[in-house]
Amino acid sequence: GMWSYGDPYPAPQITQIPPPAWLDYPVYSQTVAMAVQSGTYLETAAHMDQSRLPIDQLPLSRCHRIDAVALWIPRGANEPISAADLERALTNAGFMLRPGDALLVGTGWDSQWYAPNYVTDPPYFLADAIDWVLDHEVALLGGDTPRYDSPHHPQNFFPKFFQSEILLLAPLVNMAQVGTARGKLTALPLKIKDACASPVRALWIED
């Protein structure tokens, strides 16, 4: 039931381990095989440059109870998000976006998690939207789309995006349940040595 980016990224597989013969009673366990960009994941610039900070060295201060702003910009398949959309949504939210904040953008695309076009046709960010994000010096950009850039209308912003220290969190779910546009974000990765990303359980905390 978990999506995959497709070849060369393997589809997640969970396999039952047979009960060991050296025990007098049965016990059960599983093996899990998947790419580090699976489910909802947190990613560093090491995705594009292996000399950059790997996920296992990410300080706790960058992923636990960080100040965050959540914006709601409804979008359907292959629909873009522009800088003007972000500015308008931020104005409507009534909060300032401060340097070092996390910015989360909800479109409602998580409702298509099991759809065949979930990965191939999601909403995406225009290049000017990413410029807007970088100009605001956010520490993390999260969204409920599995692909920030469009496979059909490539914006090619990722080399510029990852020149900064910004983190990427995607794809989020349940953003429609956010009650207030300012809160705290926790997204704790596994300490997978030298990996560029890790699956996380992302939590939105409202005071």
GROMACS .gro file of C-alpha atoms in nm:
model
  207
    1GLY     CA    1   0.000   0.000   0.000
    2MET     CA    2   0.303   0.236  -0.009
    3TRP     CA    3   0.385   0.438  -0.319
    4SER     CA    4   0.721   0.427  -0.500
    5TYR     CA    5   0.907   0.658  -0.736
    6GLY     CA    6   0.967   0.365  -0.970
    7ASP     CA    7   1.285   0.229  -1.127
    8PRO     CA    8   1.558   0.248  -1.004
    9TYR     CA    9   1.391   0.306  -0.666
   10PRO     CA   10   1.262  -0.029  -0.535
   11ALA     CA   11   0.904  -0.065  -0.423
   12PRO     CA   12   0.882  -0.116  -0.045
   13GLN     CA   13   0.866  -0.480   0.055
   14ILE     CA   14   0.782  -0.629   0.395
   15THR     CA   15   0.866  -0.997   0.436
   16GLN     CA   16   0.780  -1.225   0.727
   17ILE     CA   17   1.074  -1.395   0.898
   18PRO     CA   18   1.005  -1.760   0.982
   19PRO     CA   19   0.998  -1.840   1.356
   20PRO     CA   20   1.349  -1.954   1.458
   21ALA     CA   21   1.394  -2.325   1.515
   22TRP     CA   22   1.615  -2.265   1.822
   23LEU     CA   23   1.323  -2.141   2.032
   24ASP     CA   24   1.064  -2.363   2.201
   25TYR     CA   25   0.788  -2.112   2.124
   26PRO     CA   26   0.702  -1.908   1.814
   27VAL     CA   27   0.806  -1.545   1.773
   28TYR     CA   28   0.743  -1.325   1.473
   29SER     CA   29   0.935  -1.053   1.295
   30GLN     CA   30   0.973  -0.894   0.955
   31THR     CA   31   1.236  -0.759   0.718
   32VAL     CA   32   1.175  -0.426   0.547
   33ALA     CA   33   1.340  -0.328   0.218
   34MET     CA   34   1.279   0.016   0.069
   35ALA     CA   35   1.447   0.333  -0.054
   36VAL     CA   36   1.520   0.598   0.208
   37GLN     CA   37   1.276   0.821   0.015
   38SER     CA   38   0.970   0.615   0.105
   39GLY     CA   39   0.647   0.702   0.280
   40THR     CA   40   0.686   1.048   0.434
   41TYR     CA   41   1.060   1.123   0.441
   42LEU     CA   42   1.303   1.395   0.546
   43GLU     CA   43   1.588   1.474   0.306
   44THR     CA   44   1.908   1.676   0.319
   45ALA     CA   45   2.123   1.829   0.045
   46ALA     CA   46   2.322   1.504   0.043
   47HIS     CA   47   2.059   1.390  -0.207
   48MET     CA   48   2.248   1.595  -0.467
   49ASP     CA   49   2.594   1.627  -0.311
   50GLN     CA   50   2.736   1.337  -0.109
   51SER     CA   51   2.977   1.572   0.071
   52ARG     CA   52   2.684   1.750   0.237
   53LEU     CA   53   2.527   1.671   0.574
   54PRO     CA   54   2.386   1.315   0.586
   55ILE     CA   55   2.063   1.245   0.766
   56ASP     CA   56   2.231   1.064   1.058
   57GLN     CA   57   2.422   1.382   1.148
   58LEU     CA   58   2.118   1.611   1.144
   59PRO     CA   59   2.096   1.795   1.479
   60LEU     CA   60   1.782   1.732   1.682
   61SER     CA   61   1.722   2.108   1.689
   62ARG     CA   62   1.650   2.097   1.315
   63CYS     CA   63   1.376   1.835   1.328
   64HIS     CA   64   1.213   1.847   1.674
   65ARG     CA   65   0.954   2.106   1.774
   66ILE     CA   66   1.070   2.363   1.523
   67ASP     CA   67   0.861   2.673   1.461
   68ALA     CA   68   0.644   2.620   1.155
   69VAL     CA   69   0.380   2.781   0.935
   70ALA     CA   70   0.124   2.569   0.748
   71LEU     CA   71  -0.044   2.705   0.434
   72TRP     CA   72  -0.341   2.559   0.248
   73ILE     CA   73  -0.335   2.592  -0.133
   74PRO     CA   74  -0.580   2.340  -0.287
   75ARG     CA   75  -0.449   2.189  -0.609
   76GLY     CA   76  -0.531   1.897  -0.836
   77ALA     CA   77  -0.330   1.686  -1.078
   78ASN     CA   78  -0.046   1.870  -1.255
   79GLU     CA   79  -0.152   2.208  -1.112
   80PRO     CA   80   0.129   2.451  -1.018
   81ILE     CA   81   0.195   2.650  -0.703
   82SER     CA   82   0.337   2.996  -0.771
   83ALA     CA   83   0.511   3.258  -0.559
   84ALA     CA   84   0.192   3.464  -0.576
   85ASP     CA   85  -0.004   3.165  -0.440
   86LEU     CA   86   0.234   3.136  -0.144
   87GLU     CA   87   0.224   3.509  -0.072
   88ARG     CA   88  -0.156   3.515  -0.087
   89ALA     CA   89  -0.191   3.208   0.136
   90LEU     CA   90   0.051   3.356   0.390
   91THR     CA   91  -0.145   3.682   0.397
   92ASN     CA   92  -0.469   3.491   0.446
   93ALA     CA   93  -0.312   3.288   0.728
   94GLY     CA   94  -0.234   3.609   0.916
   95PHE     CA   95   0.113   3.506   1.035
   96MET     CA   96   0.467   3.617   0.957
   97LEU     CA   97   0.708   3.365   0.805
   98ARG     CA   98   1.036   3.411   0.989
   99PRO     CA   99   1.386   3.300   0.884
  100GLY     CA  100   1.448   2.954   1.028
  101ASP     CA  101   1.081   2.854   1.027
  102ALA     CA  102   0.955   2.541   0.859
  103LEU     CA  103   0.703   2.604   0.581
  104LEU     CA  104   0.442   2.337   0.511
  105VAL     CA  105   0.218   2.357   0.203
  106GLY     CA  106  -0.099   2.150   0.183
  107THR     CA  107  -0.282   2.095  -0.145
  108GLY     CA  108  -0.508   1.802  -0.059
  109TRP     CA  109  -0.314   1.569  -0.290
  110ASP     CA  110  -0.269   1.320  -0.005
  111SER     CA  111  -0.625   1.207  -0.083
  112GLN     CA  112  -0.476   1.045  -0.395
  113TRP     CA  113  -0.218   0.838  -0.201
  114TYR     CA  114  -0.344   0.511  -0.354
  115ALA     CA  115  -0.428   0.653  -0.697
  116PRO     CA  116  -0.225   0.528  -0.997
  117ASN     CA  117  -0.122   0.886  -1.084
  118TYR     CA  118  -0.020   0.984  -0.730
  119VAL     CA  119   0.350   1.002  -0.823
  120THR     CA  120   0.318   1.078  -1.195
  121ASP     CA  121   0.077   1.375  -1.190
  122PRO     CA  122   0.097   1.561  -0.857
  123PRO     CA  123   0.077   1.935  -0.794
  124TYR     CA  124   0.418   2.100  -0.816
  125PHE     CA  125   0.608   2.419  -0.733
  126LEU     CA  126   0.699   2.671  -1.000
  127ALA     CA  127   1.057   2.800  -1.001
  128ASP     CA  128   0.941   3.139  -0.872
  129ALA     CA  129   0.774   2.967  -0.575
  130ILE     CA  130   1.103   2.802  -0.480
  131ASP     CA  131   1.279   3.140  -0.517
  132TRP     CA  132   1.016   3.283  -0.280
  133VAL     CA  133   1.084   3.003  -0.029
  134LEU     CA  134   1.461   3.055  -0.046
  135ASP     CA  135   1.425   3.434  -0.019
  136HIS     CA  136   1.231   3.381   0.306
  137GLU     CA  137   1.520   3.167   0.441
  138VAL     CA  138   1.301   2.887   0.570
  139ALA     CA  139   1.481   2.593   0.730
  140LEU     CA  140   1.252   2.326   0.588
  141LEU     CA  141   0.998   2.300   0.308
  142GLY     CA  142   0.728   2.038   0.354
  143GLY     CA  143   0.439   1.951   0.127
  144ASP     CA  144   0.178   1.685   0.058
  145THR     CA  145   0.298   1.628  -0.297
  146PRO     CA  146   0.553   1.350  -0.365
  147ARG     CA  147   0.728   1.552  -0.636
  148TYR     CA  148   0.807   1.919  -0.586
  149ASP     CA  149   0.915   1.953  -0.950
  150SER     CA  150   0.686   1.850  -1.234
  151PRO     CA  151   0.782   1.551  -1.451
  152HIS     CA  152   0.578   1.710  -1.733
  153HIS     CA  153   0.685   2.075  -1.698
  154PRO     CA  154   1.030   2.058  -1.533
  155GLN     CA  155   1.133   2.368  -1.337
  156ASN     CA  156   1.484   2.236  -1.263
  157PHE     CA  157   1.517   2.423  -0.935
  158PHE     CA  158   1.669   2.148  -0.721
  159PRO     CA  159   2.039   2.235  -0.779
  160LYS     CA  160   1.965   2.587  -0.651
  161PHE     CA  161   1.734   2.457  -0.377
  162PHE     CA  162   2.000   2.233  -0.227
  163GLN     CA  163   2.278   2.490  -0.247
  164SER     CA  164   2.123   2.613   0.077
  165GLU     CA  165   2.090   2.418   0.403
  166ILE     CA  166   1.713   2.375   0.358
  167LEU     CA  167   1.555   2.039   0.437
  168LEU     CA  168   1.283   1.873   0.229
  169LEU     CA  169   0.991   1.693   0.395
  170ALA     CA  170   0.749   1.503   0.173
  171PRO     CA  171   0.491   1.383   0.109
  172LEU     CA  172   0.284   1.489   0.409
  173VAL     CA  173  -0.067   1.364   0.487
  174ASN     CA  174  -0.368   1.500   0.678
  175MET     CA  175  -0.280   1.867   0.636
  176ALA     CA  176  -0.652   1.941   0.604
  177GLN     CA  177  -0.672   1.867   0.977
  178VAL     CA  178  -0.440   2.155   1.070
  179GLY     CA  179  -0.636   2.391   1.294
  180THR     CA  180  -0.405   2.692   1.306
  181ALA     CA  181  -0.145   2.813   1.060
  182ARG     CA  182   0.135   2.847   1.318
  183GLY     CA  183   0.256   2.557   1.527
  184LYS     CA  184   0.550   2.327   1.591
  185LEU     CA  185   0.680   2.052   1.363
  186THR     CA  186   0.853   1.731   1.465
  187ALA     CA  187   0.985   1.490   1.201
  188LEU     CA  188   1.241   1.250   1.347
  189PRO     CA  189   1.453   1.049   1.100
  190LEU     CA  190   1.620   0.716   1.158
  191LYS     CA  191   1.996   0.750   1.203
  192ILE     CA  192   2.087   0.566   0.884
  193LYS     CA  193   2.461   0.617   0.845
  194ASP     CA  194   2.561   0.832   0.546
  195ALA     CA  195   2.208   0.830   0.399
  196CYS     CA  196   2.062   1.140   0.237
  197ALA     CA  197   1.711   1.082   0.372
  198SER     CA  198   1.498   0.872   0.605
  199PRO     CA  199   1.132   0.788   0.652
  200VAL     CA  200   0.981   0.986   0.939
  201ARG     CA  201   0.663   1.017   1.142
  202ALA     CA  202   0.578   1.385   1.101
  203LEU     CA  203   0.381   1.555   1.378
  204TRP     CA  204   0.209   1.896   1.374
  205ILE     CA  205   0.180   2.035   1.726
  206GLU     CA  206  -0.062   2.315   1.813
  207ASP     CA  207  -0.018   2.494   2.147
   0.00000   0.00000   0.00000
